[in-house]
Short mmCIF file of C-alpha atoms in Angstrom, two decimals:
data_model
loop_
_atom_site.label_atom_id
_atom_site.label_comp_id
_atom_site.label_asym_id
_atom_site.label_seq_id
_atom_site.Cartn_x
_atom_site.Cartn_y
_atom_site.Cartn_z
CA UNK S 1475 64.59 77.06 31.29
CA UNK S 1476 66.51 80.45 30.68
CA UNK S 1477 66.96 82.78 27.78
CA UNK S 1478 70.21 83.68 25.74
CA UNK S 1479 70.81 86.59 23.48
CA UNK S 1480 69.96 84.45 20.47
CA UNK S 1481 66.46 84.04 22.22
CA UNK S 1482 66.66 87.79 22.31
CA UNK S 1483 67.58 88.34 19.08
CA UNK S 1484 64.90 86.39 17.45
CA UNK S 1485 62.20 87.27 19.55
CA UNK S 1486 62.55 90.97 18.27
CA UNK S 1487 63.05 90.03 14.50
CA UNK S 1488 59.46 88.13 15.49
CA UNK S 1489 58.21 90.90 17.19
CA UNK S 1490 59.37 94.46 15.53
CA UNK S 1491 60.81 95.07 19.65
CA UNK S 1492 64.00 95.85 19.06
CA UNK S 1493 64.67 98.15 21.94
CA UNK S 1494 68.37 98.07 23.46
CA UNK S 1495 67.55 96.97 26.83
CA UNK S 1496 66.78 93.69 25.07
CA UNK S 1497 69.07 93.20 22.52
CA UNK S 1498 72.29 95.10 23.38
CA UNK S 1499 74.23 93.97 26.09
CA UNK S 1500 76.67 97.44 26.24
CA UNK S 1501 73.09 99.77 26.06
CA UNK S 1502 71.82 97.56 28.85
CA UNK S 1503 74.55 98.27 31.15
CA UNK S 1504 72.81 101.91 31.56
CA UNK S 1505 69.29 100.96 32.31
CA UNK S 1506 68.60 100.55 36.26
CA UNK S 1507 68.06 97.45 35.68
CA UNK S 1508 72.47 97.04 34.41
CA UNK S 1509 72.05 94.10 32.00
CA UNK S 1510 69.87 92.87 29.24
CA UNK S 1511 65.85 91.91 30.20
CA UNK S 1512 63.61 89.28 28.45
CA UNK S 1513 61.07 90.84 26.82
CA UNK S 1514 58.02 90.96 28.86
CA UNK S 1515 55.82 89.97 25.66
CA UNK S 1516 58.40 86.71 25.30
CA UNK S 1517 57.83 85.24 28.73
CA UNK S 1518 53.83 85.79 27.95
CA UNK S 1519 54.62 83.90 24.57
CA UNK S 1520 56.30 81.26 26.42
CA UNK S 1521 53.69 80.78 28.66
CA UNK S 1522 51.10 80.29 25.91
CA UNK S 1523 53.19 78.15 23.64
CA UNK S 1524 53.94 75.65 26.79
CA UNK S 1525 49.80 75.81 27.36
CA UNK S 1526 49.30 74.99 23.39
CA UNK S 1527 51.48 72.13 23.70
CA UNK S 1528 49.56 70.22 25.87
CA UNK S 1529 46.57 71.45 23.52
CA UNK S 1530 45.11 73.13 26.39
CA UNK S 1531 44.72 76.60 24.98
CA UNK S 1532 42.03 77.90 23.91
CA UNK S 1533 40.81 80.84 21.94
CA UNK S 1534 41.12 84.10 23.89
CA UNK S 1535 38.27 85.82 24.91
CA UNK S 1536 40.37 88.04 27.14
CA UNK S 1537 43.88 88.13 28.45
CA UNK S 1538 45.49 90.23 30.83
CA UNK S 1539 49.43 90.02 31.95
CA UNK S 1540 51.64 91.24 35.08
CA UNK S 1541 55.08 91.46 34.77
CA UNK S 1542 56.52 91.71 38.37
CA UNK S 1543 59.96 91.37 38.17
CA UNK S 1544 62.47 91.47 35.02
CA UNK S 1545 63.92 88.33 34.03
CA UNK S 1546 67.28 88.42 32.56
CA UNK S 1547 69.51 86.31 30.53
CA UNK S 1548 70.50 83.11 31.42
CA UNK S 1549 68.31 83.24 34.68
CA UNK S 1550 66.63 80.02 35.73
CA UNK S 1551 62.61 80.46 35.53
CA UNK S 1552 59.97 77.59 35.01
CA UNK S 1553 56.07 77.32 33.99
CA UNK S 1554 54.09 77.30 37.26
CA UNK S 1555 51.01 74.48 36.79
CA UNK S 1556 48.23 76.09 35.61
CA UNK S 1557 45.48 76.92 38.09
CA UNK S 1558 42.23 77.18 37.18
CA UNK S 1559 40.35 80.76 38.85
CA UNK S 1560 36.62 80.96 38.23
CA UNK S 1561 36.46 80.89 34.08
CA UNK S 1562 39.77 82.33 33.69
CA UNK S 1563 43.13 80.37 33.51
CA UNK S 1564 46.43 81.66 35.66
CA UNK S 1565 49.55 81.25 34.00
CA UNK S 1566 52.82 81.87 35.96
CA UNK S 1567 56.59 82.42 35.04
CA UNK S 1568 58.22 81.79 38.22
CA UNK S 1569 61.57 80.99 39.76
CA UNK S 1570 62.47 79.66 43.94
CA UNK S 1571 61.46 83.12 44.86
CA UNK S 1572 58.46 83.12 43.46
CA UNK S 1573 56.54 84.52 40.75
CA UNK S 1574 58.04 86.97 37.76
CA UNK S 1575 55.00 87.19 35.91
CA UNK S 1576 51.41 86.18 35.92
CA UNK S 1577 48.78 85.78 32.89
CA UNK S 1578 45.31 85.17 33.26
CA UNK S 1579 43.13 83.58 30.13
CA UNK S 1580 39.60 83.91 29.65
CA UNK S 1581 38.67 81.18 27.23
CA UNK S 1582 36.69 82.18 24.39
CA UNK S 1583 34.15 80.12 21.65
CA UNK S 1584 35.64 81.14 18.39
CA UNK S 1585 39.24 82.05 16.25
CA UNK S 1586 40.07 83.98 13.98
CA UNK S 1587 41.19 83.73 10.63
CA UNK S 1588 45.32 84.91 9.82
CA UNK S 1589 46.35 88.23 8.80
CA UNK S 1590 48.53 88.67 5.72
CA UNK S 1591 51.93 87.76 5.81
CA UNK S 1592 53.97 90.73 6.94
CA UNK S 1593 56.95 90.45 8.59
CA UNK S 1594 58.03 93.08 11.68
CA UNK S 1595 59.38 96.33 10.53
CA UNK S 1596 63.24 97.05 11.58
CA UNK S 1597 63.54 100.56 12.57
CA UNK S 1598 65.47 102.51 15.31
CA UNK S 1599 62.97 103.12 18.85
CA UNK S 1600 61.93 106.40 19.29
CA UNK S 1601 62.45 108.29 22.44
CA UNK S 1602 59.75 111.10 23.08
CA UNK S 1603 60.08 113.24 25.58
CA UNK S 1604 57.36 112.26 28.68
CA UNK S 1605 55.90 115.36 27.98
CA UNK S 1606 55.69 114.37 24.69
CA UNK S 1607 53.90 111.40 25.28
CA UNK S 1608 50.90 112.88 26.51
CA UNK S 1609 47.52 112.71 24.64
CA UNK S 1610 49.63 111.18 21.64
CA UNK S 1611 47.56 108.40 19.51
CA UNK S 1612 48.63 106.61 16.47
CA UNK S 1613 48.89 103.07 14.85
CA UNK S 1614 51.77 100.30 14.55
CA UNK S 1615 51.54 97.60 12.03
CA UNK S 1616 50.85 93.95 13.32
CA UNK S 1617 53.60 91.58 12.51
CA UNK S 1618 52.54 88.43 11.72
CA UNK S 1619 55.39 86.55 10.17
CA UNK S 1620 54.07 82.79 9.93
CA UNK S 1621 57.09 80.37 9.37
CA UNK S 1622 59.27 82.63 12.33
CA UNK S 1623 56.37 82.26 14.34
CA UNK S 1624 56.37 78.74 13.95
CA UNK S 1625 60.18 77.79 14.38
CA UNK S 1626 60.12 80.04 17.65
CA UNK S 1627 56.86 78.49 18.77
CA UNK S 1628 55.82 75.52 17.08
CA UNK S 1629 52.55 74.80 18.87
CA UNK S 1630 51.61 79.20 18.59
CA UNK S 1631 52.52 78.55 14.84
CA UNK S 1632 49.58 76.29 13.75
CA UNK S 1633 47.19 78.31 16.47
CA UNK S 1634 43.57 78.92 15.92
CA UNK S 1635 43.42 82.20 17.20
CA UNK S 1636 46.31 84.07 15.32
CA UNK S 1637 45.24 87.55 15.22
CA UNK S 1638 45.35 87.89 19.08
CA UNK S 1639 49.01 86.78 18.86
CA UNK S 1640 49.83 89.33 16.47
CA UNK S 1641 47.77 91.95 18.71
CA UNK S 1642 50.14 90.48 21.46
CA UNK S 1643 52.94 91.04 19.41
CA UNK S 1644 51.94 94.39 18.18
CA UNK S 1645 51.82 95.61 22.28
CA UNK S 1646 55.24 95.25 22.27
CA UNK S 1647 56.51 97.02 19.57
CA UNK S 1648 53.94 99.74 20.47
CA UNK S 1649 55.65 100.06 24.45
CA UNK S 1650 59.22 99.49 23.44
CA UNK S 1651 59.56 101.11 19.82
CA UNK S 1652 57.10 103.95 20.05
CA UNK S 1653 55.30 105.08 23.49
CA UNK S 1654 57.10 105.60 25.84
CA UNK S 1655 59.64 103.92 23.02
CA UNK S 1656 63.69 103.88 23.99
CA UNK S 1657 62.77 104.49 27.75
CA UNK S 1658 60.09 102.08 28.46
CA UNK S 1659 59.17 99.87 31.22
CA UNK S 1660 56.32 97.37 30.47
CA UNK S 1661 54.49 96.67 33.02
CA UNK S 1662 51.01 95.09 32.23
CA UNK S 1663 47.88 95.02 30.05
CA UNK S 1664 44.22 94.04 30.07
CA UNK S 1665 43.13 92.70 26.71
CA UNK S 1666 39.19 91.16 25.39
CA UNK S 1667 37.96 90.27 22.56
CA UNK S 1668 35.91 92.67 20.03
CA UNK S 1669 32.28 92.48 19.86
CA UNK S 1670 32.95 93.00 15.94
CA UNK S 1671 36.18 92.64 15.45
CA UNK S 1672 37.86 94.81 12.91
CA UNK S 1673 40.88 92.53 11.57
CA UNK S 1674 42.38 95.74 10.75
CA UNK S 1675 46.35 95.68 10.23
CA UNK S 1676 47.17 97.89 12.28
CA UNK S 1677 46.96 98.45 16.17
CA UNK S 1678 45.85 102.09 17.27
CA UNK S 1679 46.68 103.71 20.26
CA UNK S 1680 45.62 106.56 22.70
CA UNK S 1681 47.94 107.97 25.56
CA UNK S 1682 44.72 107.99 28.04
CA UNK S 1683 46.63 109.18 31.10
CA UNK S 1684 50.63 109.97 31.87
CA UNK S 1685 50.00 112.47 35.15
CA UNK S 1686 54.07 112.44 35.79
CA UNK S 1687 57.22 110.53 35.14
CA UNK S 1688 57.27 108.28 38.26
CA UNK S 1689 53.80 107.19 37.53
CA UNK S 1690 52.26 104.39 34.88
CA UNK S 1691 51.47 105.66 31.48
CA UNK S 1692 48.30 104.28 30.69
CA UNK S 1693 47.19 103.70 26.86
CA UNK S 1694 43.85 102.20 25.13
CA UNK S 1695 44.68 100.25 22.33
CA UNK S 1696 42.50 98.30 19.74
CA UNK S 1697 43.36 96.15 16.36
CA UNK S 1698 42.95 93.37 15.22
CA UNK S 1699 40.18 90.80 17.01
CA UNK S 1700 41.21 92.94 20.25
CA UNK S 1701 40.85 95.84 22.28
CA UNK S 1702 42.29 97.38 26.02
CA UNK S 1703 44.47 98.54 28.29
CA UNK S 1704 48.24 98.45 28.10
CA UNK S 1705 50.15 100.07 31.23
CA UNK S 1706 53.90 100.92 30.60
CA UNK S 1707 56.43 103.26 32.71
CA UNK S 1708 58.63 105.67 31.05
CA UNK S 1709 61.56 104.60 32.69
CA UNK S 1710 64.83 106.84 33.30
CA UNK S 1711 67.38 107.48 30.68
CA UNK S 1712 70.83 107.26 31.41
CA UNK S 1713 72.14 109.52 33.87
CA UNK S 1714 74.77 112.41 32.42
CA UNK S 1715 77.29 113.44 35.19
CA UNK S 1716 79.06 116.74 34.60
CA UNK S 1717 81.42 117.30 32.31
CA UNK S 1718 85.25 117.63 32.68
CA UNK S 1719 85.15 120.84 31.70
CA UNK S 1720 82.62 121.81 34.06
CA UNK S 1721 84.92 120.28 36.82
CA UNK S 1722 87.81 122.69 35.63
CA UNK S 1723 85.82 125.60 35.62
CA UNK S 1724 84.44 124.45 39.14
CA UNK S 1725 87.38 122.76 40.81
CA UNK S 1726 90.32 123.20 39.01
CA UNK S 1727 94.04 123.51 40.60
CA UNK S 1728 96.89 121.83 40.75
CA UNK S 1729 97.05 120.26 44.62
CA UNK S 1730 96.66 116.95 42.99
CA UNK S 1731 100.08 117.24 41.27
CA UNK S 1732 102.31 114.43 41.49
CA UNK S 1733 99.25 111.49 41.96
CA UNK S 1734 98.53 109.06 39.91
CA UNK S 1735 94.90 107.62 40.90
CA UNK S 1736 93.58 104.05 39.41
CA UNK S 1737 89.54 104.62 39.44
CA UNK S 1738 88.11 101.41 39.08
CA UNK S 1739 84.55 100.98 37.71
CA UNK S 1740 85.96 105.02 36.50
CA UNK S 1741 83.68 104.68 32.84
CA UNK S 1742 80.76 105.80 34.99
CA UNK S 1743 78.65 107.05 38.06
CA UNK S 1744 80.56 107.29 40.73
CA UNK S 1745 83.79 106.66 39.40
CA UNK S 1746 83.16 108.73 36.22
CA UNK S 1747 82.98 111.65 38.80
CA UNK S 1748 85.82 110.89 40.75
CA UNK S 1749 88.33 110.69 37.63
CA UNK S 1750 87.07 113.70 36.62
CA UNK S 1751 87.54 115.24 40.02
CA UNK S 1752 91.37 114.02 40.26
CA UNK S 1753 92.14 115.16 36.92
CA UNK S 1754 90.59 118.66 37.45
CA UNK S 1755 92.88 119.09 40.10
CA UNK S 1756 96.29 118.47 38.10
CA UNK S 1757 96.12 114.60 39.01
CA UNK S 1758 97.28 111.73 36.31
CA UNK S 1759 93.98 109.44 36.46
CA UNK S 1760 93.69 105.88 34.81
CA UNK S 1761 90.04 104.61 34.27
CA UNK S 1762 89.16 100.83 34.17
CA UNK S 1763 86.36 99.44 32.02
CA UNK S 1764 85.43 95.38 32.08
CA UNK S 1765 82.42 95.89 29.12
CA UNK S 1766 81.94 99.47 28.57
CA UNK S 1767 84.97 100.26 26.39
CA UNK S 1768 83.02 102.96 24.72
CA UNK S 1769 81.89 104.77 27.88
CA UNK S 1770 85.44 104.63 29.05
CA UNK S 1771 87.06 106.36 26.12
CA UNK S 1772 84.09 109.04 26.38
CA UNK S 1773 85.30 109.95 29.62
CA UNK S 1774 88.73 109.59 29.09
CA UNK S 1775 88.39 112.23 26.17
CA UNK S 1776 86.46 114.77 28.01
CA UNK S 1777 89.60 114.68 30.51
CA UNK S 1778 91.93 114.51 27.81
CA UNK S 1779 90.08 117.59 25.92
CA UNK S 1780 89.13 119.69 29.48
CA UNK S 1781 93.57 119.74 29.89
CA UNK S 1782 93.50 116.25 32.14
CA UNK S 1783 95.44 113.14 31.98
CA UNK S 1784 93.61 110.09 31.89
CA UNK S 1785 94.62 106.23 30.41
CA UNK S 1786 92.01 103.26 29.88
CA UNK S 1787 92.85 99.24 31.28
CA UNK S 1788 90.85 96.71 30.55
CA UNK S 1789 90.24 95.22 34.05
CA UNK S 1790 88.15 92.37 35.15
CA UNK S 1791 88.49 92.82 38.98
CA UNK S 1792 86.97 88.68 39.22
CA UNK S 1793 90.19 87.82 36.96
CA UNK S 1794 92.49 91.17 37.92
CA UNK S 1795 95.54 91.12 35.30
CA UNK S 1796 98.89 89.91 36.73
CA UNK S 1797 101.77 91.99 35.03
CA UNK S 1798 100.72 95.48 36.84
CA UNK S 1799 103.66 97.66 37.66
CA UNK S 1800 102.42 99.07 41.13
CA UNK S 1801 102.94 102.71 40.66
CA UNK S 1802 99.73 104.08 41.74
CA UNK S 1803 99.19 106.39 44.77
CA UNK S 1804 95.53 105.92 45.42
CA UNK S 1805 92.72 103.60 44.06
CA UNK S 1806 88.99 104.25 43.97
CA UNK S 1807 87.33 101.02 43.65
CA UNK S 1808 83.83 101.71 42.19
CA UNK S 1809 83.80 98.24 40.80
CA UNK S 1810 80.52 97.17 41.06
CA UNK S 1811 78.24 94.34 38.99
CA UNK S 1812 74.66 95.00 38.31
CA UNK S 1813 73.08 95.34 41.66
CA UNK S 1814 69.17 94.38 40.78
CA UNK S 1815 66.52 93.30 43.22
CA UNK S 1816 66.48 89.78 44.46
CA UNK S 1817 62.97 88.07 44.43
CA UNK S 1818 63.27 85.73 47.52
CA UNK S 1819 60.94 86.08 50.12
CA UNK S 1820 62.38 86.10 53.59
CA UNK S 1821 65.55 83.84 52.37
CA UNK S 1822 68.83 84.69 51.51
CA UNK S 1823 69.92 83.83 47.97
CA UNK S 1824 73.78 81.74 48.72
CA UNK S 1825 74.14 82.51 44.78
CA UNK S 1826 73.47 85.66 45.02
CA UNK S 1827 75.73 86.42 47.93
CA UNK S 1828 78.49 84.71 46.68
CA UNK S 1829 78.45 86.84 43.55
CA UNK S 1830 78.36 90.05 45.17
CA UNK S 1831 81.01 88.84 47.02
CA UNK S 1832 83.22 87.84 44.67
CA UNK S 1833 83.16 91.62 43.81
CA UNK S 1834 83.20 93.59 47.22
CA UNK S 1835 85.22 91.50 49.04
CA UNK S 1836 87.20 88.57 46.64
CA UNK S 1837 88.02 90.66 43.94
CA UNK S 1838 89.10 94.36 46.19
CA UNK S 1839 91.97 91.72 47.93
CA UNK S 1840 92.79 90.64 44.88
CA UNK S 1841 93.06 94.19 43.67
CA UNK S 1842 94.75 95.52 46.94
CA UNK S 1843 97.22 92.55 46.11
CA UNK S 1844 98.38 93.87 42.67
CA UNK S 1845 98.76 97.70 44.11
CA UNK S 1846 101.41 97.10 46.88
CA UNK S 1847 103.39 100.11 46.21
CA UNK S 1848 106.91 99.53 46.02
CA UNK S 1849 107.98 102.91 47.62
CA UNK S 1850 106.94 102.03 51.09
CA UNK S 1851 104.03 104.44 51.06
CA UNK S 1852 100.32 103.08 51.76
CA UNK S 1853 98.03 102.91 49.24
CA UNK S 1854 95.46 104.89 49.49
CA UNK S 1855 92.04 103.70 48.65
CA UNK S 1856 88.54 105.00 48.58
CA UNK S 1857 86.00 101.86 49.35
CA UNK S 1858 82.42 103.15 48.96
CA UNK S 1859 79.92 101.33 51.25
CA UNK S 1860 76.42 101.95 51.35
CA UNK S 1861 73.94 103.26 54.21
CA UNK S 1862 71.88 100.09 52.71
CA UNK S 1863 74.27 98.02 55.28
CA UNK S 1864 71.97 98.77 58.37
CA UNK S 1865 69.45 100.18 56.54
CA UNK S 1866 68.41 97.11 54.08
CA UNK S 1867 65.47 97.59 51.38
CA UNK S 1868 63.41 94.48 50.36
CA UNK S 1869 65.47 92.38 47.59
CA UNK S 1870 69.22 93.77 48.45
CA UNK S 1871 70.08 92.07 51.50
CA UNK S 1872 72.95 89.76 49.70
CA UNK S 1873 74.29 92.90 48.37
CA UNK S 1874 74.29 94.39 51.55
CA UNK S 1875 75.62 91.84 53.29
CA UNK S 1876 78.41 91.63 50.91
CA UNK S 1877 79.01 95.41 50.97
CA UNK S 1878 79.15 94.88 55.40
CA UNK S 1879 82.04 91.97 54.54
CA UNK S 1880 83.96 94.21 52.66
CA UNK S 1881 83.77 96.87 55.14
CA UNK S 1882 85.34 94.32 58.06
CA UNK S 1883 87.95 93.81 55.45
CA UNK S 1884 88.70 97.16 54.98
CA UNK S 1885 88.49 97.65 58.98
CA UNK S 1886 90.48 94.74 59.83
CA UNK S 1887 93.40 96.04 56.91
CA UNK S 1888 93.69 99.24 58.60
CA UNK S 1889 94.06 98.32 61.83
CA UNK S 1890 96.97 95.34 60.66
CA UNK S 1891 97.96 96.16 57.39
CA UNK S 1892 99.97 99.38 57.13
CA UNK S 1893 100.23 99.12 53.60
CA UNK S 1894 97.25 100.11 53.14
CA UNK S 1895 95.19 103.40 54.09
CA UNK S 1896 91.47 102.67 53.43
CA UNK S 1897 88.41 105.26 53.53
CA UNK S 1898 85.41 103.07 53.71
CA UNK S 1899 82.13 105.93 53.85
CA UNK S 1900 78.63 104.78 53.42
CA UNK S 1901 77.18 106.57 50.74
CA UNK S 1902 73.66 107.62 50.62
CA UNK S 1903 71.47 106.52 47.35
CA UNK S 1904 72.89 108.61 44.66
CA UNK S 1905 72.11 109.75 40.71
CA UNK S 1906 73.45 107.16 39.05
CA UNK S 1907 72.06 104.38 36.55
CA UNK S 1908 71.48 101.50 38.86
CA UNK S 1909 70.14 103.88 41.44
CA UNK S 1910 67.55 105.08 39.11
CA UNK S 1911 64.46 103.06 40.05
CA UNK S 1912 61.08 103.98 39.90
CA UNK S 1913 60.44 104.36 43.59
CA UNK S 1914 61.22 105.92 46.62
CA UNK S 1915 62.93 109.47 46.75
CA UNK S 1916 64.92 110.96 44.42
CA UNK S 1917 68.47 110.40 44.71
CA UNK S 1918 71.11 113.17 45.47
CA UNK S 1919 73.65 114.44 42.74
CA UNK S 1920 76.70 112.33 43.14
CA UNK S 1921 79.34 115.57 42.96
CA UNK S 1922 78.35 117.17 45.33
CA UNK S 1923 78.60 114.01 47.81
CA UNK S 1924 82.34 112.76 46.28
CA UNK S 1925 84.04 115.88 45.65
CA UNK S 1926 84.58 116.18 49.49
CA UNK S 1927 86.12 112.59 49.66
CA UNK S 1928 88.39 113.33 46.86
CA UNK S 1929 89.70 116.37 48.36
CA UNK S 1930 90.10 114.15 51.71
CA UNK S 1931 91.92 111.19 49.95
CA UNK S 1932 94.35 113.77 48.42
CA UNK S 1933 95.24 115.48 51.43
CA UNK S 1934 92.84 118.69 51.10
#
């Protein structure tokens, strides 16, 4: 099976969730994660609704979930058979890596009677500060919309137990909508069943511990037939670089007169930084976007307003456009898709590979192709590698290897290509939006590490 943006769409309609790292493919582009993730309450309702229709589940008298590893649209995951461990029940989302999630069911010896019909509130999330979300309590309403449960999940629809689902629903909108909200990261909870339940309406909460941003925000909940633990993460926002201006006021001058630099992947990170660089510096930049048309005139504004010169191109560097006049002195080729974490264990992923291939190494030639300048003068082009090449973390080896093909490209080109003159550095981790993760050390502040290539590529 695998989930599409309609999925997406009506599972937050069901479930109030309408956070944009699940529904909006453009917002999801600035998350670490660089693309839209399944909601973590979806792939638990998935797993129960498969269980129901083989009429195998039972009323809940507890349920806890892991979520592992994101799943994102369109990839291919499958129910796990169910294994049975001491009274409880393990339920698994997995895929040929292994698993993305687990749940574990404790079968209980009675229902519960439905709520009233009310269907999930549509509101914006809100984004407290971490600080913020210390010591806060409050309530969300349980959604409990009966004929949208029912087309989603037809066997969940005529359920015996349907308060816990809407408690299960309920968790969501509380992690993604409210605490931590906009910058969430579900990562578990620990649910059982009431000694009396309440059958209130509404699910309150109680921010028991959040100690520091890198670490789990912990939060008791009860409502409903059900009370816990929910664990979320308040994940990164999107990272600001500085501003044009600030690069004038920092690096302005005019050696960069006279260039005309395409910055691939320029809407952005790295490249954001580098076009702002070259156009501090009197230098005519053109920034490339392949989804983030918005981002791209955002930075192309700031240059425009901070004195620069800067033009947007659409450019797909998988399907580069054919009709380019070859008139620019130097490219930057930030082009990058989102990088992830694989979830094989001890195997390469051919799929994988190939894909981040199709960007570091098929799509740069095809790039280098269009640029041939017409003057007789090499191109000159920055190719950011990574110190990840010899220095692989667990889930990136197919980007890594793909990142050490593209530097034997870019060796083998300057040794026989004269065309061509390529800089090829391996960057350290850096503060950007896919290098944003949860753990290991902070990253450094990208300026500081590109400004000294910039001035290198432009003769400085």
């Amino acid at each position: 099976m695998n989930f599409t943006q309609d999925h997406q769409q009506a599972f937050a309609q069901l479930s109030g969730d309408y956070n944009p790292m699940h529904v909006d493919t453009i917002a999801a582009r600035r998350t670490p994660f660089g693309q839209v993730v399944v909601h973590g309450m979806h792939l638990v309702f998935v797993l129960l609704e498969d269980l129901a229709q083989q009429g195998k589940l039972p009323p809940l008298a507890a349920i806890e979930a892991h979520f592992s590893q994101p799943v994102f649209i369109q990839d291919p995951v499958r129910v796990a058979p169910m294994v049975q461990e001491g009274e409880r029940l393990k339920l698994q989302l997995v895929d040929d890596g292994g698993p993305r999630m687990s749940l574990w069911i404790t079968p209980g010896d009675h229902g519960s009677d439905p709520l009233p019909h009310a269907p999930a509130h549509v509101s914006m999330p809100q984004q407290p500060l971490f600080n913020q979300c210390k010591d806060q309590t409050g309530s969300v309403p349980l959604p409990v919309d009966q004929p949208q449960l029912q087309a989603l999940f037809p066997a969940l629809g005529v359920y015996h137990d349907p308060q816990a689902l809407a408690v299960l629903l309920g968790l969501t909108q509380l992690v993604g909508m409210v605490c931590p909200g906009l910058h969430s990261l579900f990562s578990g909870f620990k649910l059982q069943r009431q000694a009396q339940a309440t059958h209130s309406t509404q699910l309150r909460y109680r921010v028991k511990r959040a100690s520091s941003p890198r670490a789990p925000i912990k939060m008791e909940v009860e409502g409903g037939v059900m009370q816990g633990a929910v664990q979320a993460f308040f994940r990164p926002p999107p990272v600001e670089q500085p501003s044009a201006q600030a690069m004038v006021e920092r690096y302005g001058h005019q050696a960069y007169v006279g260039t005309h630099a395409l910055v691939l992947g320029g809407a952005r990170g790295l490249g954001e930084v580098a076009a702002k660089l070259i156009a501090a510096g009197g230098g005519q930049v053109t920034i490339t976007y392949a989804h983030g048309q918005e981002d791209a005139q955002r930075v192309a504004q700031e240059i425009t307003q901070a004195g620069g010169c800067c033009d947007l191109l659409k450019w797909d560097v998988c399907h580069p456009p054919q009709d380019l006049n070859p008139h620019y002195s130097h490219l930057y080729y930030f082009a990058t898709p989102p990088i992830g974490r694989g979830v094989a264990h001890g195997l390469v992923d051919a799929q994988r590979l190939a894909y981040f291939e199709q960007f570091y190494v098929h799509g740069f030639l095809q790039t280098l192709e269009r640029l041939v300048r017409t003057d007789g003068e090499p191109l000159q082009v920055f190719y950011p590698s990574t110190i990840y090449v010899t220095d692989v973390p667990k889930g990136l080896v197919e980007y890594a290897m793909a990142k050490g093909a593209g530097e034997a490209l870019c060796h083998y080109l300057n040794q026989h290509d004269k065309r061509f003159h390529i800089q090829l550095p391996r960057l350290p981790k850096l503060h950007t939006d896919q290098n944003m993760s949860l753990l290991g050390p902070a990253p450094q502040p990208p300026l500081e590490v590109i400004q000294p290539w910039v001035a290198t590529m432009h003769g400085l």
